[in-house]
mmCIF file of C-alpha atoms in Angstrom:
data_model
loop_
_atom_site.group_PDB
_atom_site.id
_atom_site.type_symbol
_atom_site.label_atom_id
_atom_site.label_comp_id
_atom_site.label_asym_id
_atom_site.label_seq_id
_atom_site.Cartn_x
_atom_site.Cartn_y
_atom_site.Cartn_z
ATOM 1 C CA MET A 1 107.257 155.320 15.750
ATOM 2 C CA ARG A 2 110.628 157.016 15.884
ATOM 3 C CA SER A 3 112.920 155.418 13.292
ATOM 4 C CA TYR A 4 112.164 154.289 9.737
ATOM 5 C CA LEU A 5 115.062 152.507 8.013
ATOM 6 C CA PHE A 6 115.203 152.213 4.229
ATOM 7 C CA VAL A 7 116.318 148.750 3.083
ATOM 8 C CA PRO A 8 116.846 147.814 -0.604
ATOM 9 C CA GLY A 9 114.208 145.285 -1.551
ATOM 10 C CA ASP A 10 116.586 143.243 -3.682
ATOM 11 C CA SER A 11 119.090 142.556 -0.869
ATOM 12 C CA THR A 12 118.254 139.574 1.327
ATOM 13 C CA GLY A 13 121.299 140.297 3.477
ATOM 14 C CA LYS A 14 120.318 143.896 4.200
ATOM 15 C CA LEU A 15 116.727 142.889 4.898
ATOM 16 C CA ALA A 16 117.929 140.374 7.485
ATOM 17 C CA LYS A 17 120.303 142.919 9.008
ATOM 18 C CA GLY A 18 117.543 145.501 9.208
ATOM 19 C CA LEU A 19 115.496 143.277 11.493
ATOM 20 C CA GLY A 20 118.128 143.439 14.199
ATOM 21 C CA CYS A 21 119.114 147.106 14.119
ATOM 22 C CA GLY A 22 116.426 148.411 16.453
ATOM 23 C CA ALA A 23 114.433 150.420 13.911
ATOM 24 C CA ASP A 24 110.759 150.867 14.712
ATOM 25 C CA ALA A 25 109.903 150.365 11.034
ATOM 26 C CA LEU A 26 111.645 149.004 7.961
ATOM 27 C CA LEU A 27 110.951 150.734 4.645
ATOM 28 C CA LEU A 28 111.312 147.849 2.198
ATOM 29 C CA ASP A 29 112.273 149.694 -0.950
ATOM 30 C CA LEU A 30 111.101 148.822 -4.444
ATOM 31 C CA GLU A 31 111.823 152.312 -5.783
ATOM 32 C CA ASP A 32 115.046 154.339 -5.881
ATOM 33 C CA SER A 33 117.474 151.827 -4.365
ATOM 34 C CA VAL A 34 116.519 149.083 -6.838
ATOM 35 C CA ALA A 35 117.695 149.158 -10.458
ATOM 36 C CA PRO A 36 114.932 148.757 -13.068
ATOM 37 C CA ALA A 37 116.191 145.342 -14.170
ATOM 38 C CA ALA A 38 116.194 144.123 -10.560
ATOM 39 C CA LYS A 39 112.648 145.192 -9.677
ATOM 40 C CA PRO A 40 110.908 141.886 -10.561
ATOM 41 C CA GLU A 41 113.307 140.003 -8.290
ATOM 42 C CA ALA A 42 112.944 142.665 -5.582
ATOM 43 C CA ARG A 43 109.159 142.208 -5.597
ATOM 44 C CA ARG A 44 109.577 138.466 -5.129
ATOM 45 C CA ILE A 45 112.115 138.934 -2.319
ATOM 46 C CA VAL A 46 110.016 141.530 -0.481
ATOM 47 C CA ALA A 47 106.841 139.443 -0.747
ATOM 48 C CA GLY A 48 108.654 136.402 0.634
ATOM 49 C CA PHE A 49 110.175 138.473 3.429
ATOM 50 C CA LEU A 50 106.745 139.757 4.434
ATOM 51 C CA GLU A 51 105.281 136.254 4.409
ATOM 52 C CA ARG A 52 108.026 134.979 6.713
ATOM 53 C CA GLU A 53 108.202 137.892 9.128
ATOM 54 C CA ARG A 54 104.730 139.359 9.503
ATOM 55 C CA GLU A 55 103.459 136.945 12.170
ATOM 56 C CA LYS A 56 106.565 137.163 14.353
ATOM 57 C CA ALA A 57 106.403 138.931 17.695
ATOM 58 C CA ASP A 58 108.518 141.985 18.491
ATOM 59 C CA ARG A 59 109.278 142.771 14.868
ATOM 60 C CA PRO A 60 109.493 146.256 13.376
ATOM 61 C CA ARG A 61 106.596 147.479 11.300
ATOM 62 C CA LEU A 62 107.080 146.446 7.694
ATOM 63 C CA ILE A 63 106.285 149.187 5.186
ATOM 64 C CA VAL A 64 106.929 148.877 1.447
ATOM 65 C CA ARG A 65 107.921 151.850 -0.678
ATOM 66 C CA ILE A 66 106.292 151.148 -4.024
ATOM 67 C CA ASN A 67 107.105 152.871 -7.300
ATOM 68 C CA SER A 68 105.165 156.000 -8.210
ATOM 69 C CA ARG A 69 102.032 155.725 -10.279
ATOM 70 C CA ASP A 70 103.515 157.398 -13.363
ATOM 71 C CA THR A 71 106.242 154.739 -13.735
ATOM 72 C CA GLY A 72 103.895 152.022 -14.955
ATOM 73 C CA MET A 73 105.177 149.736 -12.172
ATOM 74 C CA TRP A 74 102.446 150.515 -9.634
ATOM 75 C CA ASP A 75 100.211 147.531 -10.473
ATOM 76 C CA ALA A 76 103.060 145.014 -10.547
ATOM 77 C CA ASP A 77 104.237 146.213 -7.137
ATOM 78 C CA LEU A 78 100.750 145.891 -5.671
ATOM 79 C CA ASP A 79 100.179 142.483 -7.306
ATOM 80 C CA TRP A 80 103.122 141.098 -5.334
ATOM 81 C CA VAL A 81 102.947 143.125 -2.144
ATOM 82 C CA VAL A 82 99.265 143.296 -1.189
ATOM 83 C CA PRO A 83 98.753 139.503 -0.855
ATOM 84 C CA ALA A 84 101.775 139.439 1.493
ATOM 85 C CA ARG A 85 100.016 141.941 3.795
ATOM 86 C CA PRO A 86 102.544 144.615 4.726
ATOM 87 C CA ASP A 87 101.734 146.932 7.592
ATOM 88 C CA GLY A 88 101.818 149.854 5.207
ATOM 89 C CA LEU A 89 102.854 151.331 1.887
ATOM 90 C CA LEU A 90 105.058 154.388 1.427
ATOM 91 C CA VAL A 91 103.806 156.349 -1.586
ATOM 92 C CA PRO A 92 106.582 158.254 -3.397
ATOM 93 C CA LYS A 93 106.132 161.391 -5.477
ATOM 94 C CA ALA A 94 102.571 161.938 -4.302
ATOM 95 C CA ARG A 95 101.149 164.908 -6.179
ATOM 96 C CA SER A 96 98.082 165.488 -3.999
ATOM 97 C CA GLY A 97 95.580 163.767 -1.773
ATOM 98 C CA ALA A 98 93.895 162.484 -4.926
ATOM 99 C CA ASP A 99 96.795 160.059 -5.398
ATOM 100 C CA ILE A 100 96.230 158.730 -1.889
ATOM 101 C CA ALA A 101 92.483 158.408 -2.428
ATOM 102 C CA ALA A 102 93.062 156.513 -5.690
ATOM 103 C CA LEU A 103 95.502 154.096 -4.077
ATOM 104 C CA SER A 104 93.157 153.581 -1.147
ATOM 105 C CA ALA A 105 90.338 152.630 -3.516
ATOM 106 C CA ASP A 106 92.660 150.259 -5.383
ATOM 107 C CA LEU A 107 93.692 148.610 -2.110
ATOM 108 C CA GLU A 108 90.076 148.262 -1.019
ATOM 109 C CA ALA A 109 89.243 146.387 -4.221
ATOM 110 C CA ARG A 110 92.295 144.145 -3.903
ATOM 111 C CA GLU A 111 91.578 143.357 -0.246
ATOM 112 C CA ARG A 112 88.011 142.431 -1.103
ATOM 113 C CA ARG A 113 89.147 140.206 -3.965
ATOM 114 C CA LEU A 114 91.770 138.482 -1.803
ATOM 115 C CA GLY A 115 89.527 138.109 1.235
ATOM 116 C CA LEU A 116 91.759 140.330 3.365
ATOM 117 C CA LYS A 117 90.715 142.656 6.167
ATOM 118 C CA SER A 118 89.495 145.967 4.788
ATOM 119 C CA GLY A 119 91.823 148.831 5.643
ATOM 120 C CA GLY A 120 94.546 146.575 6.992
ATOM 121 C CA ILE A 121 97.285 148.318 5.004
ATOM 122 C CA SER A 122 98.143 151.849 6.119
ATOM 123 C CA LEU A 123 99.516 154.565 3.839
ATOM 124 C CA PHE A 124 102.477 156.889 4.341
ATOM 125 C CA ALA A 125 102.926 159.655 1.776
ATOM 126 C CA LEU A 126 106.099 161.350 0.503
ATOM 127 C CA VAL A 127 104.543 164.696 -0.304
ATOM 128 C CA THR A 128 107.323 167.031 -1.503
ATOM 129 C CA GLU A 129 109.229 165.148 -4.194
ATOM 130 C CA VAL A 130 107.599 167.006 -7.095
ATOM 131 C CA ALA A 131 107.107 170.761 -7.127
ATOM 132 C CA VAL A 132 103.381 170.645 -7.900
ATOM 133 C CA SER A 133 102.730 168.761 -4.666
ATOM 134 C CA LEU A 134 103.751 171.793 -2.612
ATOM 135 C CA LEU A 135 100.875 173.759 -4.127
ATOM 136 C CA ASP A 136 98.150 171.397 -2.888
ATOM 137 C CA MET A 137 99.133 170.269 0.600
ATOM 138 C CA LYS A 138 95.649 170.938 1.969
ATOM 139 C CA SER A 139 94.357 168.072 -0.178
ATOM 140 C CA TYR A 140 95.775 165.493 2.237
ATOM 141 C CA ILE A 141 93.177 166.454 4.837
ATOM 142 C CA GLY A 142 90.624 163.629 4.779
ATOM 143 C CA ALA A 143 92.231 161.965 1.749
ATOM 144 C CA SER A 144 91.834 158.457 3.195
ATOM 145 C CA PRO A 145 91.285 156.799 6.578
ATOM 146 C CA ARG A 146 94.331 154.682 5.715
ATOM 147 C CA LEU A 147 96.656 157.678 5.628
ATOM 148 C CA SER A 148 98.808 157.577 8.774
ATOM 149 C CA ALA A 149 101.656 160.010 8.179
ATOM 150 C CA LEU A 150 103.225 162.531 5.838
ATOM 151 C CA THR A 151 106.917 162.759 5.168
ATOM 152 C CA TRP A 152 109.081 164.772 2.848
ATOM 153 C CA GLY A 153 112.110 164.411 0.617
ATOM 154 C CA ALA A 154 114.663 166.856 -0.755
ATOM 155 C CA GLU A 155 116.601 164.773 -3.274
ATOM 156 C CA ASP A 156 113.906 164.278 -5.927
ATOM 157 C CA LEU A 157 112.628 167.807 -5.342
ATOM 158 C CA LEU A 158 116.112 169.116 -6.131
ATOM 159 C CA ALA A 159 115.979 167.385 -9.507
ATOM 160 C CA ASP A 160 112.409 168.475 -10.198
ATOM 161 C CA ILE A 161 113.108 172.191 -9.713
ATOM 162 C CA GLY A 162 116.507 172.079 -11.421
ATOM 163 C CA GLY A 163 118.584 173.009 -8.392
ATOM 164 C CA LEU A 164 122.280 172.329 -7.911
ATOM 165 C CA ALA A 165 122.268 171.531 -4.180
ATOM 166 C CA ASN A 166 119.732 171.356 -1.380
ATOM 167 C CA ARG A 167 122.094 172.113 1.527
ATOM 168 C CA ASP A 168 124.430 175.044 2.097
ATOM 169 C CA GLU A 169 128.118 174.937 3.025
ATOM 170 C CA ARG A 170 127.179 174.401 6.690
ATOM 171 C CA GLY A 171 125.047 171.376 5.848
ATOM 172 C CA ALA A 172 121.725 173.116 6.500
ATOM 173 C CA PHE A 173 118.836 172.884 4.042
ATOM 174 C CA THR A 174 118.455 175.952 1.847
ATOM 175 C CA SER A 175 115.250 177.963 1.658
ATOM 176 C CA PRO A 176 113.260 175.945 -0.940
ATOM 177 C CA TYR A 177 113.752 172.739 1.029
ATOM 178 C CA ARG A 178 113.068 174.310 4.411
ATOM 179 C CA LEU A 179 109.759 175.430 2.939
ATOM 180 C CA ALA A 180 108.996 171.854 1.849
ATOM 181 C CA ARG A 181 109.823 170.631 5.355
ATOM 182 C CA ASP A 182 107.628 173.254 6.996
ATOM 183 C CA LEU A 183 104.659 172.653 4.699
ATOM 184 C CA THR A 184 104.828 168.928 5.440
ATOM 185 C CA LEU A 185 104.687 169.656 9.153
ATOM 186 C CA TYR A 186 101.735 172.027 8.764
ATOM 187 C CA ALA A 187 99.827 169.670 6.462
ATOM 188 C CA ALA A 188 100.303 166.734 8.811
ATOM 189 C CA ALA A 189 99.094 168.761 11.785
ATOM 190 C CA ALA A 190 96.068 170.040 9.868
ATOM 191 C CA ALA A 191 95.169 166.503 8.773
ATOM 192 C CA GLY A 192 95.728 164.970 12.209
ATOM 193 C CA LEU A 193 98.607 162.815 10.940
ATOM 194 C CA ALA A 194 102.119 162.048 12.127
ATOM 195 C CA ALA A 195 104.930 164.043 10.507
ATOM 196 C CA ILE A 196 108.131 162.137 9.709
ATOM 197 C CA ASP A 197 111.380 163.959 8.984
ATOM 198 C CA THR A 198 113.450 163.193 5.886
ATOM 199 C CA VAL A 199 116.745 161.313 5.713
ATOM 200 C CA PHE A 200 120.163 162.664 6.700
ATOM 201 C CA VAL A 201 122.415 161.500 3.881
ATOM 202 C CA ASP A 202 125.891 161.909 5.426
ATOM 203 C CA ILE A 203 126.138 158.655 7.371
ATOM 204 C CA LYS A 204 129.538 159.597 8.847
ATOM 205 C CA ASP A 205 128.336 162.871 10.381
ATOM 206 C CA THR A 206 126.767 161.601 13.582
ATOM 207 C CA GLU A 207 126.696 165.018 15.240
ATOM 208 C CA GLY A 208 124.960 166.518 12.229
ATOM 209 C CA LEU A 209 122.355 163.754 12.412
ATOM 210 C CA ARG A 210 121.852 164.328 16.122
ATOM 211 C CA ALA A 211 121.404 168.067 15.610
ATOM 212 C CA GLU A 212 118.889 167.517 12.815
ATOM 213 C CA CYS A 213 116.960 165.046 14.992
ATOM 214 C CA ARG A 214 116.830 167.547 17.834
ATOM 215 C CA ALA A 215 115.513 170.231 15.507
ATOM 216 C CA ALA A 216 112.858 167.827 14.222
ATOM 217 C CA VAL A 217 111.696 166.961 17.746
ATOM 218 C CA ARG A 218 111.658 170.644 18.671
ATOM 219 C CA ASP A 219 109.471 171.521 15.693
ATOM 220 C CA GLY A 220 106.953 168.687 16.034
ATOM 221 C CA PHE A 221 108.103 165.741 13.918
ATOM 222 C CA SER A 222 107.422 162.367 15.542
ATOM 223 C CA GLY A 223 110.172 160.369 13.816
ATOM 224 C CA LYS A 224 112.837 160.352 11.134
ATOM 225 C CA MET A 225 113.800 158.188 8.180
ATOM 226 C CA ALA A 226 117.274 156.618 7.993
ATOM 227 C CA ILE A 227 119.443 155.242 5.197
ATOM 228 C CA HIS A 228 121.876 153.215 7.318
ATOM 229 C CA PRO A 229 121.461 151.010 10.417
ATOM 230 C CA ALA A 230 124.127 153.051 12.238
ATOM 231 C CA GLN A 231 121.764 156.050 12.222
ATOM 232 C CA VAL A 232 118.970 154.214 14.034
ATOM 233 C CA PRO A 233 120.306 154.382 17.637
ATOM 234 C CA ILE A 234 120.756 158.155 17.439
ATOM 235 C CA ILE A 235 117.281 158.662 15.991
ATOM 236 C CA ASN A 236 115.710 156.433 18.642
ATOM 237 C CA GLU A 237 117.585 158.198 21.425
ATOM 238 C CA VAL A 238 116.630 161.715 20.392
ATOM 239 C CA PHE A 239 112.995 160.904 19.613
ATOM 240 C CA THR A 240 112.457 159.063 22.918
ATOM 241 C CA PRO A 241 111.172 161.446 25.617
ATOM 242 C CA SER A 242 113.411 161.676 28.658
ATOM 243 C CA VAL A 243 112.241 160.598 32.114
ATOM 244 C CA GLN A 244 111.992 164.265 33.045
ATOM 245 C CA GLU A 245 109.876 165.101 29.983
ATOM 246 C CA VAL A 246 107.497 162.222 30.670
ATOM 247 C CA ALA A 247 107.173 163.227 34.321
ATOM 248 C CA ARG A 248 106.466 166.844 33.393
ATOM 249 C CA ALA A 249 103.799 165.813 30.880
ATOM 250 C CA ARG A 250 102.189 163.544 33.471
ATOM 251 C CA ARG A 251 102.111 166.372 36.022
ATOM 252 C CA ILE A 252 100.400 168.650 33.511
ATOM 253 C CA VAL A 253 97.786 166.016 32.639
ATOM 254 C CA ASP A 254 97.150 165.278 36.311
ATOM 255 C CA TYR A 255 96.850 168.976 37.117
ATOM 256 C CA PHE A 256 94.194 169.608 34.479
ATOM 257 C CA ALA A 257 92.338 166.439 35.467
ATOM 258 C CA ALA A 258 92.152 167.752 39.022
ATOM 259 C CA ASN A 259 91.483 171.354 37.954
ATOM 260 C CA PRO A 260 89.279 171.260 34.834
ATOM 261 C CA GLN A 261 88.542 174.993 35.043
ATOM 262 C CA ALA A 262 92.216 175.991 35.152
ATOM 263 C CA GLY A 263 93.780 178.155 32.474
ATOM 264 C CA VAL A 264 97.297 177.934 31.106
ATOM 265 C CA VAL A 265 99.841 176.381 33.479
#
């Protein structure tokens, strides 16, 4: 998947709009974009949305960002969301692979109780939002068969370490956040998972978004999160291999198939 669009879980209009924007996945948000008082209604809206949309053909993947475990809202989110069978859950503020293992066990018990297919809900982990998580990235290796991808975030990390800004005057991430990005990429590769790049928050700067997408593709990320539907076409374009790239990859595969003893091309 290339594009992952965040959509506030309490907005029926934005959820409907998200379906038609071309995103490969919608991140139905119960966390940061929903005010505390609105979370009960957001759970109801998201569950209903999943029930209506999940059996439709040609839909984006539907992934729910739940609230972090330390908020006390984890169980309420799962009570509403799991019976509605999302394709996946995005886990915010993951501290280590132990958080993923614990959630996986919780999901297994809920699926068994509800008579749902075991392992039907995948997990996506936001692994850099708290400083301690950067010290235990190896723990995501083998954390759960459900774990599909790692992604990273700079906004909550900024608050956690007490920084003033996470980008410099040119719009580039500063050193602490580049480190978080790099560690996410390494951890995903080591664990055999997809690596998803973080959001680009300036929705008016289309060239900045395009440049950041190109850098992500260059370095090994498979997709990028978005905060506005207008960002989706650029993300999809940059993360889609060109005809020339596909042809070159096919030639390499065919060459090694025909010459199994060959060295580096």
